[in-house]
mmCIF file with all atom_site columns, C-alpha atoms and ligand atoms in Angstrom:
data_model
loop_
_atom_site.group_PDB
_atom_site.id
_atom_site.type_symbol
_atom_site.label_atom_id
_atom_site.label_alt_id
_atom_site.label_comp_id
_atom_site.label_asym_id
_atom_site.label_entity_id
_atom_site.label_seq_id
_atom_site.pdbx_PDB_ins_code
_atom_site.Cartn_x
_atom_site.Cartn_y
_atom_site.Cartn_z
_atom_site.occupancy
_atom_site.B_iso_or_equiv
_atom_site.pdbx_formal_charge
_atom_site.auth_seq_id
_atom_site.auth_comp_id
_atom_site.auth_asym_id
_atom_site.auth_atom_id
_atom_site.pdbx_PDB_model_num
ATOM   1   C  CA  . MET A 1 1   ? -2.835  6.810   -26.001 1.00 0.00 ? 21  MET A CA  1
ATOM   2   C  CA  . ARG A 1 2   ? -3.937  3.447   -24.660 1.00 0.00 ? 22  ARG A CA  1
ATOM   3   C  CA  . THR A 1 3   ? -0.748  1.760   -25.836 1.00 0.00 ? 23  THR A CA  1
ATOM   4   C  CA  . LYS A 1 4   ? 1.336   4.479   -24.254 1.00 0.00 ? 24  LYS A CA  1
ATOM   5   C  CA  . LEU A 1 5   ? -0.509  4.080   -20.946 1.00 0.00 ? 25  LEU A CA  1
ATOM   6   C  CA  . GLN A 1 6   ? -0.039  0.318   -21.050 1.00 0.00 ? 26  GLN A CA  1
ATOM   7   C  CA  . ARG A 1 7   ? 3.635   0.790   -21.737 1.00 0.00 ? 27  ARG A CA  1
ATOM   8   C  CA  . ASP A 1 8   ? 3.990   3.240   -18.844 1.00 0.00 ? 28  ASP A CA  1
ATOM   9   C  CA  . TYR A 1 9   ? 2.110   0.893   -16.562 1.00 0.00 ? 29  TYR A CA  1
ATOM   10  C  CA  . ARG A 1 10  ? 4.436   -1.967  -17.502 1.00 0.00 ? 30  ARG A CA  1
ATOM   11  C  CA  . LYS A 1 11  ? 7.413   0.275   -16.861 1.00 0.00 ? 31  LYS A CA  1
ATOM   12  C  CA  . VAL A 1 12  ? 6.153   1.155   -13.367 1.00 0.00 ? 32  VAL A CA  1
ATOM   13  C  CA  . ALA A 1 13  ? 5.432   -2.514  -12.640 1.00 0.00 ? 33  ALA A CA  1
ATOM   14  C  CA  . ASN A 1 14  ? 8.962   -3.455  -13.730 1.00 0.00 ? 34  ASN A CA  1
ATOM   15  C  CA  . ILE A 1 15  ? 10.509  -0.797  -11.517 1.00 0.00 ? 35  ILE A CA  1
ATOM   16  C  CA  . GLN A 1 16  ? 8.402   -1.932  -8.553  1.00 0.00 ? 36  GLN A CA  1
ATOM   17  C  CA  . ASN A 1 17  ? 9.350   -5.531  -9.132  1.00 0.00 ? 37  ASN A CA  1
ATOM   18  C  CA  . ASP A 1 18  ? 13.023  -4.651  -9.389  1.00 0.00 ? 38  ASP A CA  1
ATOM   19  C  CA  . LEU A 1 19  ? 12.881  -2.679  -6.123  1.00 0.00 ? 39  LEU A CA  1
ATOM   20  C  CA  . LEU A 1 20  ? 11.065  -5.511  -4.349  1.00 0.00 ? 40  LEU A CA  1
ATOM   21  C  CA  . GLN A 1 21  ? 13.663  -8.022  -5.536  1.00 0.00 ? 41  GLN A CA  1
ATOM   22  C  CA  . LYS A 1 22  ? 16.563  -5.849  -4.406  1.00 0.00 ? 42  LYS A CA  1
ATOM   23  C  CA  . PHE A 1 23  ? 14.961  -4.971  -1.085  1.00 0.00 ? 43  PHE A CA  1
ATOM   24  C  CA  . THR A 1 24  ? 14.088  -8.581  -0.183  1.00 0.00 ? 44  THR A CA  1
ATOM   25  C  CA  . THR A 1 25  ? 17.563  -9.809  -1.203  1.00 0.00 ? 45  THR A CA  1
ATOM   26  C  CA  . GLN A 1 26  ? 19.107  -7.156  1.021   1.00 0.00 ? 46  GLN A CA  1
ATOM   27  C  CA  . LEU A 1 27  ? 16.882  -8.200  3.931   1.00 0.00 ? 47  LEU A CA  1
ATOM   28  C  CA  . VAL A 1 28  ? 17.815  -11.897 3.721   1.00 0.00 ? 48  VAL A CA  1
ATOM   29  C  CA  . ASN A 1 29  ? 21.489  -11.003 3.274   1.00 0.00 ? 49  ASN A CA  1
ATOM   30  C  CA  . ASP A 1 30  ? 21.592  -8.689  6.278   1.00 0.00 ? 50  ASP A CA  1
ATOM   31  C  CA  . TYR A 1 31  ? 19.392  -10.487 8.804   1.00 0.00 ? 51  TYR A CA  1
ATOM   32  C  CA  . ASP A 1 32  ? 18.954  -14.016 10.160  1.00 0.00 ? 52  ASP A CA  1
ATOM   33  C  CA  . GLN A 1 33  ? 15.545  -13.257 11.623  1.00 0.00 ? 53  GLN A CA  1
ATOM   34  C  CA  . ILE A 1 34  ? 12.974  -10.971 10.075  1.00 0.00 ? 54  ILE A CA  1
ATOM   35  C  CA  . VAL A 1 35  ? 9.786   -9.883  11.823  1.00 0.00 ? 55  VAL A CA  1
ATOM   36  C  CA  . ILE A 1 36  ? 7.085   -8.410  9.630   1.00 0.00 ? 56  ILE A CA  1
ATOM   37  C  CA  . GLU A 1 37  ? 3.877   -6.765  10.679  1.00 0.00 ? 57  GLU A CA  1
ATOM   38  C  CA  . ASP A 1 38  ? 0.999   -7.086  8.247   1.00 0.00 ? 58  ASP A CA  1
ATOM   39  C  CA  . LEU A 1 39  ? 0.189   -3.636  6.920   1.00 0.00 ? 59  LEU A CA  1
ATOM   40  C  CA  . ARG A 1 40  ? -3.521  -4.342  6.798   1.00 0.00 ? 60  ARG A CA  1
ATOM   41  C  CA  . VAL A 1 41  ? -3.587  -3.514  10.510  1.00 0.00 ? 61  VAL A CA  1
ATOM   42  C  CA  . LYS A 1 42  ? -2.311  -0.097  9.589   1.00 0.00 ? 62  LYS A CA  1
ATOM   43  C  CA  . GLN A 1 43  ? -4.679  0.393   6.693   1.00 0.00 ? 63  GLN A CA  1
ATOM   44  C  CA  . MET A 1 44  ? -6.345  3.326   8.359   1.00 0.00 ? 64  MET A CA  1
ATOM   45  C  CA  . MET A 1 45  ? -3.016  5.029   8.974   1.00 0.00 ? 65  MET A CA  1
ATOM   46  C  CA  . MET A 1 46  ? -1.764  4.353   5.459   1.00 0.00 ? 66  MET A CA  1
ATOM   47  C  CA  . ALA A 1 47  ? -4.948  5.349   3.648   1.00 0.00 ? 67  ALA A CA  1
ATOM   48  C  CA  . HIS A 1 48  ? -3.653  8.827   2.920   1.00 0.00 ? 68  HIS A CA  1
ATOM   49  C  CA  . VAL A 1 49  ? -0.288  7.591   1.663   1.00 0.00 ? 69  VAL A CA  1
ATOM   50  C  CA  . ALA A 1 50  ? -1.237  5.246   -1.146  1.00 0.00 ? 70  ALA A CA  1
ATOM   51  C  CA  . SER A 1 51  ? -4.313  3.838   -2.755  1.00 0.00 ? 71  SER A CA  1
ATOM   52  C  CA  . LYS A 1 52  ? -5.389  0.778   -0.811  1.00 0.00 ? 72  LYS A CA  1
ATOM   53  C  CA  . GLY A 1 53  ? -5.444  -1.551  -3.786  1.00 0.00 ? 73  GLY A CA  1
ATOM   54  C  CA  . LEU A 1 54  ? -1.939  -0.686  -4.878  1.00 0.00 ? 74  LEU A CA  1
ATOM   55  C  CA  . GLN A 1 55  ? -0.596  -0.899  -1.351  1.00 0.00 ? 75  GLN A CA  1
ATOM   56  C  CA  . ARG A 1 56  ? -2.207  -4.268  -0.771  1.00 0.00 ? 76  ARG A CA  1
ATOM   57  C  CA  . SER A 1 57  ? -1.045  -5.870  -4.009  1.00 0.00 ? 77  SER A CA  1
ATOM   58  C  CA  . LEU A 1 58  ? 2.497   -4.589  -3.476  1.00 0.00 ? 78  LEU A CA  1
ATOM   59  C  CA  . PHE A 1 59  ? 2.496   -5.904  0.048   1.00 0.00 ? 79  PHE A CA  1
ATOM   60  C  CA  . SER A 1 60  ? 1.291   -9.366  -0.954  1.00 0.00 ? 80  SER A CA  1
ATOM   61  C  CA  . LYS A 1 61  ? 3.984   -9.466  -3.648  1.00 0.00 ? 81  LYS A CA  1
ATOM   62  C  CA  . PHE A 1 62  ? 6.581   -8.392  -1.070  1.00 0.00 ? 82  PHE A CA  1
ATOM   63  C  CA  . ARG A 1 63  ? 5.295   -11.074 1.291   1.00 0.00 ? 83  ARG A CA  1
ATOM   64  C  CA  . ARG A 1 64  ? 5.484   -13.789 -1.392  1.00 0.00 ? 84  ARG A CA  1
ATOM   65  C  CA  . ILE A 1 65  ? 9.024   -12.916 -2.504  1.00 0.00 ? 85  ILE A CA  1
ATOM   66  C  CA  . LEU A 1 66  ? 10.348  -12.546 1.038   1.00 0.00 ? 86  LEU A CA  1
ATOM   67  C  CA  . THR A 1 67  ? 8.816   -15.891 2.052   1.00 0.00 ? 87  THR A CA  1
ATOM   68  C  CA  . TYR A 1 68  ? 10.539  -17.879 -0.692  1.00 0.00 ? 88  TYR A CA  1
ATOM   69  C  CA  . LYS A 1 69  ? 13.858  -16.076 -0.274  1.00 0.00 ? 89  LYS A CA  1
ATOM   70  C  CA  . CYS A 1 70  ? 13.875  -16.766 3.471   1.00 0.00 ? 90  CYS A CA  1
ATOM   71  C  CA  . ASP A 1 71  ? 13.175  -20.372 2.567   1.00 0.00 ? 91  ASP A CA  1
ATOM   72  C  CA  . TRP A 1 72  ? 16.071  -20.529 0.100   1.00 0.00 ? 92  TRP A CA  1
ATOM   73  C  CA  . TYR A 1 73  ? 18.571  -18.959 2.471   1.00 0.00 ? 93  TYR A CA  1
ATOM   74  C  CA  . GLY A 1 74  ? 17.339  -20.661 5.661   1.00 0.00 ? 94  GLY A CA  1
ATOM   75  C  CA  . LYS A 1 75  ? 16.368  -17.406 7.344   1.00 0.00 ? 95  LYS A CA  1
ATOM   76  C  CA  . LYS A 1 76  ? 13.681  -17.215 9.984   1.00 0.00 ? 96  LYS A CA  1
ATOM   77  C  CA  . LEU A 1 77  ? 10.627  -15.227 8.989   1.00 0.00 ? 97  LEU A CA  1
ATOM   78  C  CA  . ILE A 1 78  ? 8.110   -14.258 11.657  1.00 0.00 ? 98  ILE A CA  1
ATOM   79  C  CA  . TRP A 1 79  ? 4.772   -12.693 10.808  1.00 0.00 ? 99  TRP A CA  1
ATOM   80  C  CA  . ALA A 1 80  ? 3.144   -10.665 13.522  1.00 0.00 ? 100 ALA A CA  1
ATOM   81  C  CA  . GLU A 1 81  ? -0.499  -11.635 13.794  1.00 0.00 ? 101 GLU A CA  1
ATOM   82  C  CA  . GLN A 1 82  ? -2.783  -9.016  12.341  1.00 0.00 ? 102 GLN A CA  1
ATOM   83  C  CA  . THR A 1 83  ? -4.316  -8.741  15.779  1.00 0.00 ? 103 THR A CA  1
ATOM   84  C  CA  . TYR A 1 84  ? -0.953  -8.353  17.539  1.00 0.00 ? 104 TYR A CA  1
ATOM   85  C  CA  . PRO A 1 85  ? -1.317  -5.068  19.432  1.00 0.00 ? 105 PRO A CA  1
ATOM   86  C  CA  . SER A 1 86  ? 2.185   -3.695  18.779  1.00 0.00 ? 106 SER A CA  1
ATOM   87  C  CA  . PRO A 1 87  ? 1.162   -0.038  19.235  1.00 0.00 ? 107 PRO A CA  1
ATOM   88  C  CA  . GLN A 1 88  ? -0.860  -0.750  22.405  1.00 0.00 ? 108 GLN A CA  1
ATOM   89  C  CA  . ARG A 1 89  ? 1.517   -3.123  24.199  1.00 0.00 ? 109 ARG A CA  1
ATOM   90  C  CA  . CYS A 1 90  ? 4.053   -1.875  26.734  1.00 0.00 ? 110 CYS A CA  1
ATOM   91  C  CA  . ALA A 1 91  ? 7.496   -3.101  25.638  1.00 0.00 ? 111 ALA A CA  1
ATOM   92  C  CA  . GLN A 1 92  ? 8.633   -3.139  29.250  1.00 0.00 ? 112 GLN A CA  1
ATOM   93  C  CA  . CYS A 1 93  ? 5.891   -4.884  31.241  1.00 0.00 ? 113 CYS A CA  1
ATOM   94  C  CA  . GLY A 1 94  ? 3.628   -6.317  28.513  1.00 0.00 ? 114 GLY A CA  1
ATOM   95  C  CA  . TYR A 1 95  ? 0.538   -4.407  29.607  1.00 0.00 ? 115 TYR A CA  1
ATOM   96  C  CA  . ILE A 1 96  ? -1.906  -3.936  26.727  1.00 0.00 ? 116 ILE A CA  1
ATOM   97  C  CA  . LYS A 1 97  ? -4.013  -0.814  26.513  1.00 0.00 ? 117 LYS A CA  1
ATOM   98  C  CA  . THR A 1 98  ? -7.693  -1.357  25.801  1.00 0.00 ? 118 THR A CA  1
ATOM   99  C  CA  . GLY A 1 99  ? -10.832 0.753   25.545  1.00 0.00 ? 119 GLY A CA  1
ATOM   100 C  CA  . ASP A 1 100 ? -10.333 4.436   26.281  1.00 0.00 ? 120 ASP A CA  1
ATOM   101 C  CA  . GLU A 1 101 ? -6.736  3.769   27.406  1.00 0.00 ? 121 GLU A CA  1
ATOM   102 C  CA  . LYS A 1 102 ? -5.766  3.031   23.789  1.00 0.00 ? 122 LYS A CA  1
ATOM   103 C  CA  . ILE A 1 103 ? -3.301  5.195   21.918  1.00 0.00 ? 123 ILE A CA  1
ATOM   104 C  CA  . THR A 1 104 ? -4.865  6.541   18.713  1.00 0.00 ? 124 THR A CA  1
ATOM   105 C  CA  . LEU A 1 105 ? -3.769  8.775   15.854  1.00 0.00 ? 125 LEU A CA  1
ATOM   106 C  CA  . GLN A 1 106 ? -4.878  11.682  18.049  1.00 0.00 ? 126 GLN A CA  1
ATOM   107 C  CA  . GLY A 1 107 ? -3.039  10.379  21.114  1.00 0.00 ? 127 GLY A CA  1
ATOM   108 C  CA  . ASN A 1 108 ? -5.110  9.558   24.172  1.00 0.00 ? 128 ASN A CA  1
ATOM   109 C  CA  . ARG A 1 109 ? -7.791  12.019  25.139  1.00 0.00 ? 129 ARG A CA  1
ATOM   110 C  CA  . LYS A 1 110 ? -8.456  10.596  28.597  1.00 0.00 ? 130 LYS A CA  1
ATOM   111 C  CA  . HIS A 1 111 ? -4.836  10.964  29.680  1.00 0.00 ? 131 HIS A CA  1
ATOM   112 C  CA  . GLY A 1 112 ? -3.929  13.875  27.419  1.00 0.00 ? 132 GLY A CA  1
ATOM   113 C  CA  . THR A 1 113 ? -0.980  12.077  25.781  1.00 0.00 ? 133 THR A CA  1
ATOM   114 C  CA  . LYS A 1 114 ? 0.278   12.961  22.321  1.00 0.00 ? 134 LYS A CA  1
ATOM   115 C  CA  . HIS A 1 115 ? -0.094  10.736  19.253  1.00 0.00 ? 135 HIS A CA  1
ATOM   116 C  CA  . ASN A 1 116 ? 3.639   9.996   19.127  1.00 0.00 ? 136 ASN A CA  1
ATOM   117 C  CA  . GLU A 1 117 ? 4.219   9.082   22.777  1.00 0.00 ? 137 GLU A CA  1
ATOM   118 C  CA  . TYR A 1 118 ? 3.662   5.787   24.526  1.00 0.00 ? 138 TYR A CA  1
ATOM   119 C  CA  . ILE A 1 119 ? 3.138   6.046   28.264  1.00 0.00 ? 139 ILE A CA  1
ATOM   120 C  CA  . CYS A 1 120 ? 2.341   2.874   30.165  1.00 0.00 ? 140 CYS A CA  1
ATOM   121 C  CA  . TYR A 1 121 ? -0.338  3.397   32.808  1.00 0.00 ? 141 TYR A CA  1
ATOM   122 C  CA  . GLU A 1 122 ? 0.798   0.237   34.596  1.00 0.00 ? 142 GLU A CA  1
ATOM   123 C  CA  . CYS A 1 123 ? 4.562   0.668   35.041  1.00 0.00 ? 143 CYS A CA  1
ATOM   124 C  CA  . GLY A 1 124 ? 5.130   4.270   33.965  1.00 0.00 ? 144 GLY A CA  1
ATOM   125 C  CA  . TYR A 1 125 ? 7.374   3.310   31.013  1.00 0.00 ? 145 TYR A CA  1
ATOM   126 C  CA  . GLN A 1 126 ? 7.675   6.025   28.370  1.00 0.00 ? 146 GLN A CA  1
ATOM   127 C  CA  . ASN A 1 127 ? 8.896   5.839   24.806  1.00 0.00 ? 147 ASN A CA  1
ATOM   128 C  CA  . ASP A 1 128 ? 8.249   7.123   21.324  1.00 0.00 ? 148 ASP A CA  1
ATOM   129 C  CA  . ARG A 1 129 ? 5.118   5.374   20.003  1.00 0.00 ? 149 ARG A CA  1
ATOM   130 C  CA  . ASP A 1 130 ? 6.819   3.848   16.940  1.00 0.00 ? 150 ASP A CA  1
ATOM   131 C  CA  . LYS A 1 131 ? 9.912   2.771   18.878  1.00 0.00 ? 151 LYS A CA  1
ATOM   132 C  CA  . ASN A 1 132 ? 7.722   1.060   21.469  1.00 0.00 ? 152 ASN A CA  1
ATOM   133 C  CA  . ALA A 1 133 ? 5.846   -0.732  18.663  1.00 0.00 ? 153 ALA A CA  1
ATOM   134 C  CA  . VAL A 1 134 ? 9.115   -1.910  17.072  1.00 0.00 ? 154 VAL A CA  1
ATOM   135 C  CA  . LEU A 1 135 ? 10.365  -3.256  20.434  1.00 0.00 ? 155 LEU A CA  1
ATOM   136 C  CA  . ASN A 1 136 ? 7.103   -5.211  20.709  1.00 0.00 ? 156 ASN A CA  1
ATOM   137 C  CA  . LEU A 1 137 ? 7.681   -6.731  17.266  1.00 0.00 ? 157 LEU A CA  1
ATOM   138 C  CA  . LEU A 1 138 ? 11.255  -7.644  18.180  1.00 0.00 ? 158 LEU A CA  1
ATOM   139 C  CA  . ALA A 1 139 ? 9.932   -9.388  21.284  1.00 0.00 ? 159 ALA A CA  1
ATOM   140 C  CA  . LEU A 1 140 ? 8.274   -11.890 18.919  1.00 0.00 ? 160 LEU A CA  1
ATOM   141 C  CA  . ALA A 1 141 ? 11.698  -12.954 17.612  1.00 0.00 ? 161 ALA A CA  1
ATOM   142 C  CA  . GLU A 1 142 ? 13.011  -14.009 21.029  1.00 0.00 ? 162 GLU A CA  1
HETATM 143 ZN ZN1 . ZN  W 2 .   ? 4.369   -1.055  31.288  1.00 0.00 ? 220 ZN  W ZN1 1
#
């Protein structure tokens, strides 16, 4: 039983490694600049998706492989600071929500906004929460 489990574990690890290699190669082939946000910021959101340990070790492996491949191929790799407020920042005016203005997994109670909508209280800009966050990450590449 133990040997079988070890064999299965190795098989899973090999598949993961293979996927990581293919995925990172595709990224450096397709893009000259890559912006990555550290998943640890999103730990709370991801907790229900995968076990934290697994997620973290996979992510650090992904990070390591992507870093050396970007190096090899002369591609620019930008890491968003763990504290970079991509979900809270307005992609249009740069306003950053704080305190009870913040968008949470339940939306914003004070303003009655939904969890998937970003509404800027400064300039009135509206977008899907994830799309707004991605635009904020892309702003780092400019
Ligand atoms: Zn704004």
